[in-house]
Short mmCIF file of C-alpha atoms and ligand atoms in Angstrom, two decimals:
data_model
loop_
_atom_site.label_atom_id
_atom_site.label_comp_id
_atom_site.label_asym_id
_atom_site.label_seq_id
_atom_site.Cartn_x
_atom_site.Cartn_y
_atom_site.Cartn_z
CA MET A 1 86.83 76.42 93.99
CA THR A 2 90.42 77.84 93.50
CA GLU A 3 91.69 80.17 96.09
CA GLN A 4 92.38 83.72 95.57
CA VAL A 5 95.84 85.16 96.32
CA GLN A 6 95.38 89.14 96.96
CA ILE A 7 98.04 91.38 95.36
CA PHE A 8 99.28 93.97 97.79
CA ASP A 9 100.99 96.72 95.86
CA SER A 10 103.71 98.75 97.53
CA THR A 11 105.21 100.45 94.77
CA LEU A 12 104.18 104.04 96.34
CA ARG A 13 105.45 103.20 99.74
CA ASP A 14 108.27 100.62 99.98
CA GLY A 15 108.85 101.03 96.34
CA GLU A 16 109.53 104.93 96.91
CA GLN A 17 111.85 104.36 99.63
CA ALA A 18 114.36 103.27 96.94
CA PRO A 19 117.06 105.81 96.98
CA GLY A 20 116.54 109.09 94.85
CA ILE A 21 112.61 108.40 94.26
CA ALA A 22 110.48 111.20 95.30
CA LEU A 23 107.00 110.96 93.62
CA ASP A 24 104.85 114.22 93.80
CA GLY A 25 101.03 113.80 94.33
CA ASP A 26 99.97 114.07 90.95
CA GLN A 27 102.49 111.32 89.97
CA LYS A 28 101.45 109.06 92.80
CA VAL A 29 97.75 109.39 91.96
CA ALA A 30 98.65 108.53 88.29
CA ILE A 31 100.31 105.52 89.20
CA ALA A 32 97.65 104.75 91.69
CA THR A 33 95.00 105.07 88.87
CA GLN A 34 96.99 102.54 86.71
CA LEU A 35 97.61 100.26 89.49
CA ALA A 36 93.58 100.22 90.09
CA ARG A 37 93.29 99.59 86.28
CA LEU A 38 95.66 96.56 86.95
CA GLY A 39 93.71 94.98 89.43
CA VAL A 40 95.71 95.17 92.48
CA ASP A 41 93.84 93.90 95.63
CA VAL A 42 95.46 96.67 97.90
CA ILE A 43 97.39 99.80 97.10
CA GLU A 44 99.76 100.81 100.12
CA ALA A 45 99.78 104.42 99.22
CA GLY A 46 102.49 105.87 101.71
CA PHE A 47 103.59 106.24 105.04
CA PRO A 48 101.46 109.27 106.03
CA ILE A 49 103.59 110.61 109.36
CA SER A 50 106.79 110.71 107.38
CA SER A 51 105.99 113.91 105.50
CA PRO A 52 103.31 116.45 104.70
CA GLY A 53 103.50 115.62 101.00
CA ASP A 54 103.31 112.14 101.86
CA PHE A 55 99.97 112.67 104.24
CA GLU A 56 98.68 114.63 101.28
CA SER A 57 99.01 112.09 98.43
CA VAL A 58 97.65 109.46 100.45
CA SER A 59 94.89 111.44 101.06
CA ARG A 60 94.07 112.19 97.37
CA ILE A 61 94.44 108.56 96.76
CA ALA A 62 92.04 107.57 99.32
CA ARG A 63 89.52 110.05 97.99
CA GLU A 64 90.23 109.79 94.01
CA VAL A 65 91.21 106.10 93.55
CA GLU A 66 88.21 103.54 93.17
CA GLY A 67 88.59 99.86 93.45
CA PRO A 68 91.33 98.70 95.69
CA VAL A 69 91.69 98.86 99.18
CA ILE A 70 93.94 101.70 100.45
CA ALA A 71 96.45 100.99 102.93
CA ALA A 72 98.64 103.58 104.92
CA LEU A 73 101.51 102.55 107.08
CA ALA A 74 102.03 103.31 110.50
CA ARG A 75 104.41 102.53 113.66
CA THR A 76 102.86 101.43 116.82
CA GLU A 77 102.62 105.05 118.14
CA ARG A 78 99.32 106.56 118.73
CA ASP A 79 100.11 109.58 116.63
CA ASP A 80 101.44 107.59 113.58
CA ILE A 81 98.14 105.54 113.61
CA ASP A 82 95.92 108.52 113.92
CA THR A 83 97.72 110.20 111.28
CA ALA A 84 97.59 107.12 108.89
CA TRP A 85 94.00 107.28 109.63
CA ARG A 86 93.11 110.55 108.64
CA ALA A 87 94.91 110.22 105.64
CA ILE A 88 92.91 107.15 104.19
CA ARG A 89 89.48 107.67 106.19
CA HIS A 90 87.57 108.74 103.18
CA ALA A 91 88.68 105.54 101.02
CA ALA A 92 85.66 103.06 100.13
CA ALA A 93 87.89 100.37 101.65
CA PRO A 94 90.66 101.59 104.09
CA ARG A 95 93.24 99.86 105.99
CA ILE A 96 95.80 100.76 108.45
CA HIS A 97 99.38 98.74 108.27
CA VAL A 98 101.04 98.73 111.46
CA PHE A 99 104.45 97.27 111.94
CA MET A 100 107.24 96.70 114.80
CA ALA A 101 110.25 94.88 114.48
CA THR A 102 110.84 91.53 116.48
CA SER A 103 114.18 90.66 115.79
CA PRO A 104 116.94 90.90 118.68
CA ILE A 105 119.04 93.45 116.48
CA HIS A 106 116.24 95.58 115.58
CA MET A 107 114.69 95.50 119.11
CA GLU A 108 118.41 96.18 120.91
CA TYR A 109 119.75 98.74 118.56
CA LYS A 110 117.10 100.64 116.45
CA LEU A 111 114.02 100.26 119.24
CA ARG A 112 116.00 99.83 122.37
CA MET A 113 113.13 98.01 123.65
CA ASP A 114 112.87 94.61 125.37
CA PRO A 115 110.63 91.60 123.85
CA GLY A 116 108.05 92.21 126.65
CA ASP A 117 107.91 96.09 125.61
CA VAL A 118 107.65 95.17 122.05
CA MET A 119 104.42 92.83 122.64
CA ALA A 120 102.71 95.67 124.53
CA ALA A 121 103.58 98.19 121.70
CA VAL A 122 101.95 95.83 119.32
CA LYS A 123 98.86 95.02 121.10
CA SER A 124 98.17 98.88 121.91
CA GLY A 125 99.01 99.81 118.45
CA VAL A 126 96.96 97.43 116.65
CA ALA A 127 94.19 97.89 118.92
CA ARG A 128 94.23 101.68 118.17
CA ALA A 129 94.47 101.00 114.78
CA LYS A 130 91.15 98.58 115.17
CA ALA A 131 89.41 101.40 117.02
CA HIS A 132 89.35 103.19 113.67
CA THR A 133 88.91 100.50 111.08
CA ASP A 134 88.22 96.53 110.94
CA ASN A 135 90.95 96.21 108.44
CA VAL A 136 94.28 96.21 110.28
CA GLU A 137 97.26 94.60 108.90
CA TYR A 138 100.15 93.88 111.28
CA SER A 139 104.24 93.25 110.24
CA PRO A 140 106.70 91.90 112.60
CA GLU A 141 109.55 93.85 110.93
CA ASP A 142 112.37 91.56 110.33
CA ALA A 143 110.43 88.46 111.02
CA THR A 144 112.96 86.23 109.33
CA ARG A 145 115.82 86.93 111.67
CA SER A 146 113.51 86.78 114.79
CA ASP A 147 112.95 84.02 117.14
CA PRO A 148 110.24 82.14 115.20
CA ASP A 149 108.63 81.43 118.69
CA PHE A 150 108.48 85.04 119.44
CA VAL A 151 106.89 85.87 115.88
CA ILE A 152 104.20 83.55 116.55
CA ALA A 153 103.40 84.88 119.89
CA VAL A 154 103.45 88.65 118.69
CA CYS A 155 101.33 87.73 115.68
CA GLU A 156 98.88 85.98 118.08
CA ALA A 157 98.48 88.88 120.20
CA ALA A 158 98.15 91.34 117.19
CA VAL A 159 95.11 88.81 115.78
CA THR A 160 93.83 89.05 119.30
CA ALA A 161 93.95 92.70 119.40
CA GLY A 162 92.00 92.75 116.18
CA ALA A 163 94.69 92.33 113.24
CA THR A 164 92.85 90.45 110.18
CA THR A 165 96.09 90.29 107.94
CA ILE A 166 99.37 88.84 109.11
CA ASN A 167 102.20 90.17 106.95
CA ILE A 168 105.69 88.28 107.55
CA PRO A 169 108.61 90.72 106.15
CA ASP A 170 111.65 89.32 105.12
CA THR A 171 113.05 92.98 105.65
CA VAL A 172 116.56 92.26 104.70
CA GLY A 173 116.11 89.76 102.03
CA TYR A 174 117.85 87.02 104.17
CA ALA A 175 115.56 83.99 103.87
CA THR A 176 115.89 81.10 101.26
CA PRO A 177 112.57 79.55 99.97
CA GLY A 178 113.07 76.70 102.43
CA ASP A 179 113.20 78.63 105.44
CA TYR A 180 110.66 81.35 104.39
CA GLY A 181 108.28 78.61 103.60
CA ASP A 182 108.68 77.02 106.57
CA LEU A 183 108.12 80.09 108.73
CA ILE A 184 104.69 80.84 106.74
CA ARG A 185 103.78 77.30 107.33
CA ARG A 186 104.00 77.85 111.02
CA VAL A 187 102.17 81.09 110.98
CA VAL A 188 99.50 79.67 108.80
CA SER A 189 98.95 76.69 111.36
CA GLU A 190 99.65 78.25 114.59
CA VAL A 191 98.16 82.03 114.10
CA LYS A 192 95.67 81.76 111.50
CA GLY A 193 94.49 78.07 112.05
CA THR A 194 90.69 77.84 111.09
CA ARG A 195 90.11 81.78 111.41
CA ARG A 196 88.71 82.66 108.12
CA ASP A 197 88.92 86.31 108.57
CA VAL A 198 92.87 86.23 108.91
CA THR A 199 95.03 86.29 106.07
CA ILE A 200 98.49 85.45 106.13
CA SER A 201 100.76 87.69 103.92
CA ALA A 202 104.27 87.27 102.04
CA HIS A 203 106.66 90.43 101.98
CA CYS A 204 110.05 89.83 100.53
CA HIS A 205 113.17 91.91 99.79
CA ASN A 206 115.45 90.85 97.01
CA ASP A 207 119.10 91.58 98.66
CA LEU A 208 119.89 87.89 97.44
CA GLY A 209 117.84 87.92 94.33
CA LEU A 210 115.17 85.60 96.00
CA ALA A 211 112.35 87.83 96.52
CA VAL A 212 109.80 86.24 93.95
CA ALA A 213 111.09 82.60 94.58
CA ASN A 214 110.14 83.19 98.49
CA SER A 215 107.15 84.68 97.89
CA LEU A 216 106.00 81.83 95.63
CA ALA A 217 107.35 79.43 98.44
CA ALA A 218 105.13 81.24 100.81
CA VAL A 219 102.01 80.72 98.84
CA GLU A 220 103.06 77.08 98.55
CA ALA A 221 102.91 77.12 102.33
CA GLY A 222 99.49 78.86 102.59
CA ALA A 223 99.95 82.57 102.27
CA ARG A 224 97.10 84.38 100.65
CA GLN A 225 98.49 87.95 99.82
CA ILE A 226 101.81 88.66 98.39
CA GLU A 227 103.32 92.13 98.92
CA GLY A 228 105.53 93.74 96.28
CA ALA A 229 106.24 96.71 93.83
CA ILE A 230 105.89 97.10 90.16
CA ASN A 231 109.31 96.58 88.41
CA GLY A 232 110.59 95.11 91.98
CA ILE A 233 111.63 98.76 93.00
CA GLY A 234 112.21 99.24 96.80
CA GLU A 235 114.99 99.25 99.32
CA ARG A 236 118.34 98.23 98.22
CA ALA A 237 117.85 95.75 95.81
CA GLY A 238 114.04 95.92 95.90
CA ASN A 239 110.80 94.03 96.74
CA THR A 240 108.91 91.33 94.95
CA SER A 241 108.19 92.21 91.60
CA ILE A 242 104.58 92.02 91.20
CA GLU A 243 104.67 91.13 87.44
CA GLU A 244 106.87 88.44 88.08
CA VAL A 245 104.95 86.86 90.85
CA VAL A 246 101.59 87.37 89.21
CA MET A 247 102.80 86.08 85.78
CA ALA A 248 104.48 82.83 87.55
CA LEU A 249 101.21 82.23 89.51
CA LYS A 250 99.19 82.26 86.13
CA ILE A 251 101.53 80.61 83.84
CA ARG A 252 102.32 77.97 86.52
CA LYS A 253 98.44 77.79 87.69
CA ASP A 254 99.11 73.71 87.65
CA ALA A 255 101.88 74.06 90.40
CA PHE A 256 100.55 76.98 92.67
CA GLU A 257 96.64 76.23 92.09
CA VAL A 258 95.61 79.89 93.17
CA ASP A 259 93.95 82.56 91.20
CA VAL A 260 95.00 86.50 90.95
CA ASN A 261 92.44 89.20 90.12
CA ILE A 262 94.86 90.92 87.82
CA THR A 263 94.26 91.94 84.32
CA THR A 264 97.66 91.15 83.17
CA GLU A 265 97.22 92.96 79.88
CA GLU A 266 97.86 96.06 81.89
CA ILE A 267 101.14 94.97 83.06
CA TYR A 268 103.49 96.74 80.30
CA GLU A 269 101.64 100.14 81.03
CA SER A 270 101.99 99.62 84.77
CA SER A 271 105.60 99.05 84.45
CA ARG A 272 106.33 101.87 81.64
CA LEU A 273 104.50 104.56 83.89
CA VAL A 274 106.24 103.41 87.27
CA ALA A 275 109.83 103.76 85.05
CA GLU A 276 108.60 107.11 83.84
CA HIS A 277 107.86 108.89 86.91
CA THR A 278 110.69 107.03 89.25
CA GLY A 279 113.47 107.49 86.65
CA TYR A 280 114.26 104.06 87.42
CA PRO A 281 115.00 102.23 83.87
CA ILE A 282 114.20 98.79 83.40
CA GLN A 283 117.30 96.59 82.93
CA TYR A 284 116.80 94.92 79.29
CA ASN A 285 116.51 91.47 80.52
CA LYS A 286 114.09 92.01 83.14
CA ALA A 287 111.82 89.13 83.31
CA ILE A 288 108.03 89.94 81.89
CA VAL A 289 108.73 93.81 81.41
CA GLY A 290 112.14 94.11 79.97
CA ARG A 291 113.16 94.97 76.44
CA ASN A 292 114.50 91.67 75.56
CA ALA A 293 111.74 89.78 77.53
CA PHE A 294 110.40 88.77 74.15
CA ALA A 295 113.43 89.28 71.85
CA HIS A 296 115.12 86.86 69.93
CA GLU A 297 118.56 87.11 68.14
CA SER A 298 120.14 83.94 67.86
CA GLY A 299 119.54 81.95 64.62
CA ILE A 300 118.07 78.76 66.07
CA HIS A 301 115.63 80.76 68.36
CA GLN A 302 114.47 82.94 65.57
CA HIS A 303 114.06 80.12 63.23
CA GLY A 304 112.05 78.20 65.84
CA VAL A 305 110.02 81.25 66.83
CA LEU A 306 109.00 82.26 63.15
CA ARG A 307 107.56 78.58 62.75
CA ASN A 308 105.93 78.61 66.25
CA ARG A 309 106.30 81.39 69.23
CA ALA A 310 105.82 78.57 71.54
CA THR A 311 109.12 76.92 70.75
CA TYR A 312 111.08 79.64 72.48
CA GLU A 313 108.15 81.85 74.80
CA ILE A 314 106.17 80.56 77.58
CA MET A 315 103.59 83.12 77.50
CA ASP A 316 102.13 85.50 74.87
CA PRO A 317 103.47 88.81 74.96
CA LYS A 318 100.08 90.26 74.14
CA ALA A 319 98.83 88.67 77.37
CA VAL A 320 100.97 91.43 79.43
CA GLY A 321 100.15 94.47 77.36
CA ALA A 322 103.55 93.98 75.35
CA ALA A 323 103.16 94.57 71.36
CA GLY A 324 104.49 91.01 70.39
CA SER A 325 107.69 89.11 69.79
CA SER A 326 110.55 90.72 68.44
CA ILE A 327 113.15 89.48 66.03
CA ILE A 328 116.52 91.30 66.78
CA ILE A 329 119.12 91.15 63.88
CA GLY A 330 122.52 90.74 64.93
CA LYS A 331 125.65 88.59 64.65
CA HIS A 332 123.89 85.44 66.15
CA SER A 333 121.04 85.78 63.13
CA GLY A 334 120.26 83.13 60.50
CA ARG A 335 119.27 83.49 57.11
CA ALA A 336 115.27 82.77 58.01
CA ALA A 337 115.30 86.19 60.61
CA PHE A 338 117.18 88.13 57.94
CA LYS A 339 114.66 87.20 55.32
CA PHE A 340 112.00 87.94 57.71
CA ALA A 341 113.28 91.44 58.83
CA LEU A 342 113.95 92.65 55.05
CA ASP A 343 110.33 91.62 54.29
CA ARG A 344 109.02 93.56 57.53
CA ILE A 345 110.57 96.56 55.61
CA GLY A 346 109.38 95.62 52.37
CA ILE A 347 112.99 94.56 50.72
CA GLN A 348 112.80 91.63 48.53
CA LEU A 349 116.38 90.42 47.06
CA ASP A 350 117.08 87.93 44.45
CA PRO A 351 119.11 84.86 46.01
CA SER A 352 122.44 86.16 45.06
CA THR A 353 122.25 89.77 46.29
CA PHE A 354 120.46 88.31 49.59
CA GLU A 355 123.48 86.09 50.06
CA ALA A 356 125.71 89.08 49.66
CA ALA A 357 123.55 91.35 51.92
CA PHE A 358 123.46 88.35 54.46
CA ARG A 359 127.26 88.04 54.58
CA ARG A 360 127.55 91.90 54.84
CA MET A 361 125.13 92.01 57.79
CA LYS A 362 127.51 89.26 59.70
CA GLU A 363 130.62 91.19 59.03
CA ILE A 364 129.12 94.68 60.34
CA ALA A 365 127.17 92.70 63.35
CA ASP A 366 130.22 91.37 64.31
CA GLN A 367 131.49 94.73 65.32
CA SER A 368 128.26 96.63 66.40
CA GLY A 369 125.87 94.17 67.82
CA GLU A 370 122.19 94.61 66.93
CA ILE A 371 121.44 95.93 63.46
CA PRO A 372 118.48 98.14 63.21
CA ASP A 373 116.19 98.45 60.41
CA SER A 374 117.75 101.56 59.19
CA GLN A 375 121.19 99.98 59.03
CA LEU A 376 119.68 96.99 57.39
CA ARG A 377 118.13 99.40 54.52
CA ALA A 378 121.95 100.73 54.45
CA ILE A 379 123.36 97.36 54.27
CA VAL A 380 121.12 96.37 51.23
CA ASP A 381 121.68 99.58 49.46
CA GLU A 382 125.60 99.05 49.88
CA VAL A 383 125.36 95.57 48.16
CA VAL A 384 122.79 96.28 45.75
CA SER A 385 125.11 99.33 44.33
CA GLY A 386 128.27 97.44 44.69
CA ILE A 387 126.80 94.55 42.80
CA GLU A 388 125.47 97.24 40.17
CA VAL A 389 128.99 98.96 40.05
CA LEU A 390 130.71 95.21 39.16
CA GLU A 391 128.06 94.48 36.90
CA GLY A 392 128.65 97.94 35.11
CA VAL A 393 132.58 96.91 35.41
CA ALA A 394 131.81 93.36 33.94
CA SER A 395 129.67 94.96 31.06
CA SER A 396 132.37 97.49 29.83
CA PHE A 397 134.50 94.36 29.14
CA GLN A 398 132.27 92.69 27.02
O1 LIG B 1 110.33 95.21 104.99
C1 LIG B 1 109.79 95.57 105.87
O2 LIG B 1 109.61 95.07 106.90
C2 LIG B 1 108.62 96.55 105.79
C3 LIG B 1 107.57 96.82 106.63
C4 LIG B 1 107.50 98.02 107.20
C5 LIG B 1 106.38 95.90 106.22
O3 LIG B 1 108.56 97.23 104.45
ZN1 LIG B 2 109.73 96.12 103.04
#
């Protein structure tokens, strides 16, 4: 049987940590409800100790959103963990996500703790969480800049204390697919081993633009949970983009040989809702959900797509909930696309008018880029009236 990769969505926690985003309770519940429709396995609803508002939103999601596991983040302190638990305890399937950094720079400058203190805090934090629920995740923050032997030792201690998911954060987006895959492979073989109840998870940031590639390398190395955010939002350059990683696993199932539970047709709506509520626009050329993800302007590509979409598209736009492919008229467009665009707005021209309109379109597109339908109509009107005037002039000389 094909193995499943769990999708852990942190749009409402790590995603919301992006500068300038502050979602209120209603917005968080609306996004979480859509994430449940999308079919994510886990929603990390927030960091309840961080603010009363966050506590309230996490509690509402735990009570109101059905389907996914509802996770809350906590440091290893008792108060953090108990607060996280109070926020999620009404969920049908709650999870406490405990984190503590293991890298030298974080231990020395941020935590002011030595490795022995970190080890002790992880053991007691995970055990405290385990006293509330069986479903406990531990993350060695900044794992990719930590001593791998220490990461393994701390993760083993976390599992002994009751953690069922071990998540390996590339907190500052420093890893390459090669080194991240190697670290995950070690954690899979040395921490998970043959334990069926322990899942190894990937959590990647995008500082070098490698978050999705690193997450996929983790899957190849045996990770069976991927963490990320819709539209890739998150601290600095963001997190792994859920829609990209999901579609990579779906479209290249031949390469990754795993399944995900996602209803991909809900991707567009999820992306649109997150962009609307966060105020973070989606870049035009963003994979899967960008305005241009299924748009074609160059003549050769348009000609191909009009004959067979698969010439220049590797997925059906409808599979991700998009309306369809779009043919954009601009300076690179050819006659086939120009005719297609005129047909689309109900305009048929005789061959010579068509040719004149096509030439005029090229002149205008050279200056202004994309030609919307309203401008196409104006071009045709101009050309037709110009021809009529010339014909009128010609006929007066007859
Ligand atoms: O990037 C990170 O290290 C995190 C942890 C809290 C999991 O977001
Ligand atoms: Zn993170």
